[in-house]
């Protein structure tokens, strides 16, 4: 199958291109499109056969449920059997944006979306292309990140092509996705609400709106695998083995180079600049937002460069780096 590759204006998407993509979705096809977090692989969420194509394209296990993207709170409520006060408060504050809310599902949501579970994950994306596409399609859009299961999420159209081109009918290329990390996922079916996946909306921002949120802990996923299966184990990972090191441990890089290994080193600008044979060194900014925006592109680049080992210098242990630590930890498993 030949993929239709359509460059689209990220701020004012061309209506004819959006209509073409919407038509593909309505006919049961798969459209890769940008969101403000990462590129998604979209299908009509109310069409079980189309949703099954997402799982096949990604090699995603059927037990891992999908996020449904909607245009506004009203469309979200059409899919929710109950709309807790916490959902309303968080949606009013953070939608459109990179926050996904897990709420009780209605029966019209296919089992393929929810993995047969009693809840559905919903979000209103902030990217103009994503919003225009949802509105034009006239249906909610199921969309996981547009990558093979467990691989790195795509933040550029070329990442999608490299991972999935065979299975996608149409790709809307709007350039780099600004956020760079997948949305924060919060379960609001319980009190206190529970953070299932950290993201760019931080726990403190959630707590400002709804009070205490049960904090994410790395071990939670293993204790309760059914709560959010996608949070288990290795994920968001390059193909090349990856190790994280403390800021002072550039010695690990030197050691691998001495052994004759080709090393990709992802670090910060202030660490001593070295240029050694066998070393490909990339730097990301010391500010968490800018780091997040560049993280996956840097890992994709090191992966594609054919190094034997990727070493990542860890950022500080502060809460503002929570989501980044989470992704790096999973990538290193
Ligand atoms: O930023 C994002 O969220 C991107 C863009 C495309 O919107 N999407 C994304 O989807 O990251 P995906 O499928 O790669 O990750 C969805 C996560 C998984 O960890 C999944 O297990 C969890 O959300 N999830 C989905 N439905 C759930 C549910 N009903 N209950 C608990 N967790 C759920
Ligand atoms: Mg994903």
Coordinates of C-alpha atoms and ligand atoms in Angstrom, one line a residue:
X1 CA 0.0 0.0 0.0
X2 CA 1.3 3.5 -0.8
X3 CA 0.8 6.0 2.0
X4 CA -0.6 9.4 1.1
X5 CA 1.9 11.9 2.7
X6 CA 0.4 15.4 3.1
X7 CA 2.3 18.3 4.4
X8 CA -0.1 20.5 6.3
X9 CA 0.1 24.0 8.0
X10 CA 0.4 23.3 11.7
X11 CA -1.4 26.6 12.7
X12 CA -4.0 27.0 10.0
X13 CA -4.5 23.5 8.5
X14 CA -5.8 23.6 4.9
X15 CA -9.5 22.5 5.0
X16 CA -9.2 20.4 1.8
X17 CA -6.4 18.3 3.3
X18 CA -8.2 17.9 6.6
X19 CA -11.4 16.8 4.7
X20 CA -9.4 14.3 2.7
X21 CA -8.0 12.8 6.0
X22 CA -11.4 12.9 7.6
X23 CA -12.9 10.9 4.7
X24 CA -10.2 8.2 5.1
X25 CA -11.2 7.9 8.8
X26 CA -14.9 7.8 8.1
X27 CA -14.3 4.9 5.6
X28 CA -12.5 2.9 8.2
X29 CA -8.9 3.8 7.3
X30 CA -5.9 4.8 9.5
X31 CA -4.6 8.4 9.6
X32 CA -1.4 9.4 11.3
X33 CA -1.7 13.0 12.6
X34 CA 0.1 15.4 14.9
X35 CA -1.0 16.3 18.4
X36 CA 0.7 18.7 20.7
X37 CA 2.3 15.7 22.5
X38 CA 3.3 13.2 19.8
X39 CA 2.0 11.9 16.5
X40 CA -1.0 9.6 16.8
X41 CA -2.3 6.8 14.7
X42 CA -6.0 7.5 14.3
X43 CA -9.1 5.5 13.5
X44 CA -12.8 6.1 14.0
X45 CA -13.3 5.1 17.6
X46 CA -16.8 3.9 17.0
X47 CA -15.8 1.4 14.2
X48 CA -14.4 -1.8 15.8
X49 CA -12.9 -3.1 12.6
X50 CA -11.0 0.2 12.1
X51 CA -9.8 0.1 15.7
X52 CA -8.6 -3.5 15.3
X53 CA -6.4 -2.2 12.4
X54 CA -4.6 0.1 14.9
X55 CA -3.7 -2.9 17.0
X56 CA -2.5 -4.9 14.0
X57 CA -0.5 -2.0 12.6
X58 CA 1.3 -1.4 16.0
X59 CA 1.7 -5.0 17.1
X60 CA -0.1 -3.8 20.2
X61 CA -1.5 -6.4 22.6
X62 CA -5.3 -6.3 22.7
X63 CA -5.2 -5.9 26.5
X64 CA -3.8 -2.4 26.2
X65 CA -6.7 0.1 25.9
X66 CA -6.6 3.2 23.6
X67 CA -7.1 6.9 24.3
X68 CA -10.1 8.4 22.4
X69 CA -9.6 12.0 21.1
X70 CA -12.7 14.3 21.1
X71 CA -13.4 17.9 20.2
X72 CA -14.8 19.2 23.4
X73 CA -16.3 18.3 26.8
X74 CA -19.7 17.7 25.3
X75 CA -18.4 15.0 22.9
X76 CA -16.4 13.5 25.8
X77 CA -19.6 13.1 27.8
X78 CA -21.3 11.3 25.0
X79 CA -18.8 8.5 25.6
X80 CA -18.8 8.6 29.5
X81 CA -21.4 6.8 31.6
X82 CA -20.6 9.1 34.4
X83 CA -18.9 12.4 34.5
X84 CA -17.3 12.9 37.9
X85 CA -16.9 16.5 39.2
X86 CA -13.2 16.0 39.1
X87 CA -13.4 15.2 35.4
X88 CA -15.4 18.4 34.7
X89 CA -13.0 20.6 36.8
X90 CA -9.9 19.1 35.1
X91 CA -11.4 19.3 31.6
X92 CA -12.4 22.9 32.1
X93 CA -8.8 23.8 33.2
X94 CA -6.7 21.7 30.9
X95 CA -8.6 21.0 27.7
X96 CA -7.7 21.3 25.0
X97 CA -4.4 20.0 26.2
X98 CA -2.1 17.1 27.1
X99 CA -4.3 15.6 29.9
X100 CA -6.2 12.3 29.4
X101 CA -9.0 11.5 31.8
X102 CA -10.1 7.9 32.6
X103 CA -13.9 7.8 33.3
X104 CA -16.6 5.1 33.2
X105 CA -17.4 4.1 29.6
X106 CA -20.8 4.1 27.8
X107 CA -21.8 1.0 25.9
X108 CA -21.3 2.7 22.5
X109 CA -17.6 2.6 23.1
X110 CA -16.3 -0.6 21.5
X111 CA -14.6 -3.3 23.7
X112 CA -11.6 -3.0 21.3
X113 CA -11.0 0.5 22.7
X114 CA -11.3 -0.3 26.4
X115 CA -9.8 -3.7 26.3
X116 CA -13.1 -4.9 27.6
X117 CA -12.7 -2.8 30.8
X118 CA -15.3 -0.6 32.4
X119 CA -13.5 2.7 31.7
X120 CA -12.5 4.8 28.7
X121 CA -9.6 7.3 28.4
X122 CA -10.5 10.6 26.8
X123 CA -8.7 13.7 25.8
X124 CA -9.2 16.9 23.8
X125 CA -5.9 17.6 22.0
X126 CA -4.7 21.2 21.6
X127 CA -3.0 20.9 18.2
X128 CA -5.0 22.8 15.5
X129 CA -4.5 19.9 13.0
X130 CA -5.8 17.3 15.5
X131 CA -8.8 19.4 16.5
X132 CA -9.7 20.2 12.9
X133 CA -9.5 16.5 12.0
X134 CA -11.8 15.4 14.8
X135 CA -14.3 18.1 13.9
X136 CA -14.2 17.3 10.2
X137 CA -14.5 13.5 10.8
X138 CA -17.5 14.1 13.0
X139 CA -16.6 11.0 15.1
X140 CA -14.3 10.5 18.1
X141 CA -10.8 9.4 17.0
X142 CA -9.0 6.5 18.8
X143 CA -5.3 7.2 18.6
X144 CA -2.3 5.7 20.3
X145 CA 1.2 7.0 19.5
X146 CA 2.0 6.3 15.9
X147 CA 4.8 3.8 16.5
X148 CA 5.3 0.0 16.8
X149 CA 4.3 -1.2 20.3
X150 CA 7.0 -0.5 22.9
X151 CA 9.1 1.6 20.5
X152 CA 9.9 5.3 20.8
X153 CA 6.9 7.6 20.2
X154 CA 7.1 9.8 17.1
X155 CA 7.6 13.5 17.3
X156 CA 8.3 14.0 13.6
X157 CA 6.5 12.7 10.6
X158 CA 9.6 10.8 9.5
X159 CA 9.6 8.8 12.8
X160 CA 6.1 7.6 11.8
X161 CA 7.2 6.6 8.3
X162 CA 10.2 4.7 9.7
X163 CA 8.1 2.8 12.2
X164 CA 4.7 2.2 10.5
X165 CA 4.5 3.3 6.9
X166 CA 3.1 0.0 5.6
X167 CA -0.1 0.2 7.6
X168 CA -1.0 3.8 7.5
X169 CA -3.3 5.1 4.8
X170 CA -2.6 8.8 5.2
X171 CA 0.0 10.9 7.1
X172 CA -0.5 14.5 8.0
X173 CA 2.9 16.1 8.4
X174 CA 2.8 19.3 10.4
X175 CA 6.4 19.3 11.5
X176 CA 7.7 18.6 15.0
X177 CA 5.1 18.1 17.8
X178 CA 5.7 20.9 20.3
X179 CA 5.3 19.0 23.6
X180 CA 7.3 15.9 22.8
X181 CA 6.0 13.6 25.6
X182 CA 2.7 11.6 25.8
X183 CA -0.2 13.1 27.8
X184 CA -0.6 12.9 31.5
X185 CA -3.2 10.1 32.3
X186 CA -5.4 10.5 35.4
X187 CA -8.0 8.1 36.6
X188 CA -10.9 10.1 38.0
X189 CA -13.2 7.1 38.7
X190 CA -11.8 6.9 42.2
X191 CA -11.1 9.3 45.1
X192 CA -8.5 10.5 45.4
X193 CA -7.9 10.5 41.7
X194 CA -4.9 8.5 40.5
X195 CA -2.0 9.5 38.3
X196 CA -1.5 6.6 35.9
X197 CA 1.1 8.2 33.6
X198 CA 3.1 11.3 34.3
X199 CA 3.3 13.9 31.5
X200 CA 3.6 17.6 30.9
X201 CA 0.7 18.4 33.1
X202 CA 2.3 18.0 36.5
X203 CA 0.8 16.5 39.7
X204 CA 0.9 19.8 41.5
X205 CA -1.2 21.4 38.7
X206 CA -3.8 18.7 39.0
X207 CA -3.9 19.0 42.8
X208 CA -4.4 22.8 42.5
X209 CA -7.8 22.0 40.8
X210 CA -9.1 18.8 42.5
X211 CA -7.1 18.4 45.7
X212 CA -4.9 15.3 46.5
X213 CA -4.0 13.0 43.7
X214 CA -2.6 9.6 44.4
X215 CA 1.0 10.0 43.2
X216 CA 2.6 8.0 40.5
X217 CA 5.1 5.5 41.8
X218 CA 7.2 3.4 39.5
X219 CA 6.2 0.2 41.4
X220 CA 2.5 0.8 41.1
X221 CA 2.2 -0.6 37.6
X222 CA 3.7 -3.9 38.6
X223 CA 1.4 -4.3 41.6
X224 CA -1.7 -3.6 39.7
X225 CA -1.2 -4.6 36.1
X226 CA -4.8 -4.2 35.1
X227 CA -5.1 -0.6 36.1
X228 CA -3.2 0.7 33.1
X229 CA -1.6 -2.1 31.2
X230 CA 0.4 0.3 28.9
X231 CA 2.3 1.4 31.9
X232 CA 4.0 -1.9 32.4
X233 CA 7.6 -2.6 31.8
X234 CA 9.7 -1.7 28.8
X235 CA 8.2 1.1 26.7
X236 CA 9.1 4.2 24.8
X237 CA 12.4 2.5 24.1
X238 CA 15.0 2.7 21.3
X239 CA 16.3 -0.5 19.8
X240 CA 19.8 0.2 21.0
X241 CA 20.4 -0.8 24.7
X242 CA 20.1 2.3 26.8
X243 CA 21.7 3.0 30.2
X244 CA 21.0 6.0 32.5
X245 CA 23.9 7.5 34.5
X246 CA 24.1 10.0 37.3
X247 CA 25.3 13.5 36.3
X248 CA 28.9 12.9 37.5
X249 CA 29.3 9.5 35.8
X250 CA 30.8 10.3 32.4
X251 CA 33.3 7.6 33.4
X252 CA 30.8 5.1 32.0
X253 CA 31.1 6.6 28.6
X254 CA 34.9 6.6 28.7
X255 CA 34.9 2.9 29.9
X256 CA 32.7 1.8 26.9
X257 CA 34.8 3.8 24.5
X258 CA 38.0 2.1 25.9
X259 CA 36.3 -1.2 25.2
X260 CA 36.1 -0.1 21.5
X261 CA 32.3 0.3 21.6
X262 CA 30.5 3.0 19.6
X263 CA 28.5 5.1 22.1
X264 CA 25.7 7.6 21.8
X265 CA 25.7 10.0 24.7
X266 CA 22.7 12.2 25.5
X267 CA 23.7 14.8 28.0
X268 CA 23.5 18.5 29.0
X269 CA 25.4 21.4 27.6
X270 CA 27.4 22.1 30.7
X271 CA 29.0 18.7 31.1
X272 CA 32.6 18.9 29.8
X273 CA 32.6 18.8 26.0
X274 CA 34.6 15.9 24.7
X275 CA 35.1 14.6 21.2
X276 CA 36.4 11.1 21.1
X277 CA 36.5 8.4 18.3
X278 CA 33.4 6.2 18.6
X279 CA 31.4 8.8 20.4
X280 CA 28.3 10.6 19.2
X281 CA 27.3 13.2 21.7
X282 CA 24.0 15.0 21.7
X283 CA 22.9 17.7 24.1
X284 CA 19.5 18.7 25.4
X285 CA 18.6 21.9 27.3
X286 CA 18.5 22.0 31.1
X287 CA 14.9 23.2 31.1
X288 CA 12.3 20.3 31.4
X289 CA 9.9 21.6 28.7
X290 CA 12.6 22.1 26.1
X291 CA 14.2 18.8 27.1
X292 CA 10.9 17.0 26.6
X293 CA 10.3 18.5 23.2
X294 CA 13.7 17.2 22.0
X295 CA 14.0 13.9 23.9
X296 CA 12.5 11.4 21.4
X297 CA 14.0 13.0 18.4
X298 CA 17.4 12.7 20.1
X299 CA 16.8 9.1 20.9
X300 CA 15.6 8.3 17.4
X301 CA 18.7 10.0 16.0
X302 CA 21.1 8.0 18.3
X303 CA 19.2 4.8 17.5
X304 CA 19.4 5.4 13.7
X305 CA 23.2 6.2 14.0
X306 CA 24.0 2.6 14.7
X307 CA 25.7 3.1 18.0
X308 CA 26.0 0.0 20.2
X309 CA 25.0 1.7 23.5
X310 CA 23.1 4.8 24.4
X311 CA 24.1 6.5 27.6
X312 CA 21.7 9.1 29.1
X313 CA 22.9 11.6 31.7
X314 CA 20.0 11.8 34.2
X315 CA 18.3 15.2 34.9
X316 CA 17.8 16.4 38.5
X317 CA 15.4 14.3 40.7
X318 CA 12.9 17.2 41.0
X319 CA 9.2 16.8 40.3
X320 CA 9.3 19.0 37.2
X321 CA 11.4 16.2 35.6
X322 CA 9.0 13.4 36.8
X323 CA 7.6 12.5 33.3
X324 CA 11.1 12.6 31.7
X325 CA 12.5 10.3 34.5
X326 CA 9.6 7.9 33.9
X327 CA 10.2 7.7 30.1
X328 CA 14.0 7.3 30.6
X329 CA 13.5 4.5 33.2
X330 CA 11.2 2.6 30.8
X331 CA 13.5 3.1 27.9
X332 CA 16.4 1.6 30.0
X333 CA 14.5 -1.6 31.0
Ligands
LIG1 O1 -0.2 12.1 24.2 C1 -0.9 11.0 24.1 O2 -1.6 10.6 25.0 C2 -0.7 10.3 22.7 C3 -1.4 11.2 21.7 C4 -1.4 10.5 20.3 O3 -2.7 11.6 22.1 N1 -1.3 9.0 22.8 C5 -0.8 8.0 23.5 O4 -1.5 6.8 23.4 O5 0.2 8.1 24.2 P1 -0.9 5.4 23.9 O6 -1.9 4.4 23.4 O7 0.5 5.3 23.3 O8 -0.9 5.5 25.4 C6 -2.2 5.4 26.1 C7 -2.0 5.1 27.5 C8 -1.5 3.6 27.7 O9 -0.6 3.6 28.8 C9 -2.8 2.9 28.1 O10 -2.6 1.8 28.9 C10 -3.5 4.0 28.9 O11 -3.2 5.2 28.2 N2 -5.0 3.8 28.9 C11 -5.8 3.9 27.8 N3 -7.1 3.6 28.2 C12 -7.1 3.4 29.5 C13 -8.1 3.1 30.5 N4 -9.4 2.9 30.2 N5 -7.7 2.9 31.8 C14 -6.4 3.1 32.1 N6 -5.4 3.4 31.2 C15 -5.7 3.5 30.0
LIG2 MG1 2.4 4.7 23.0

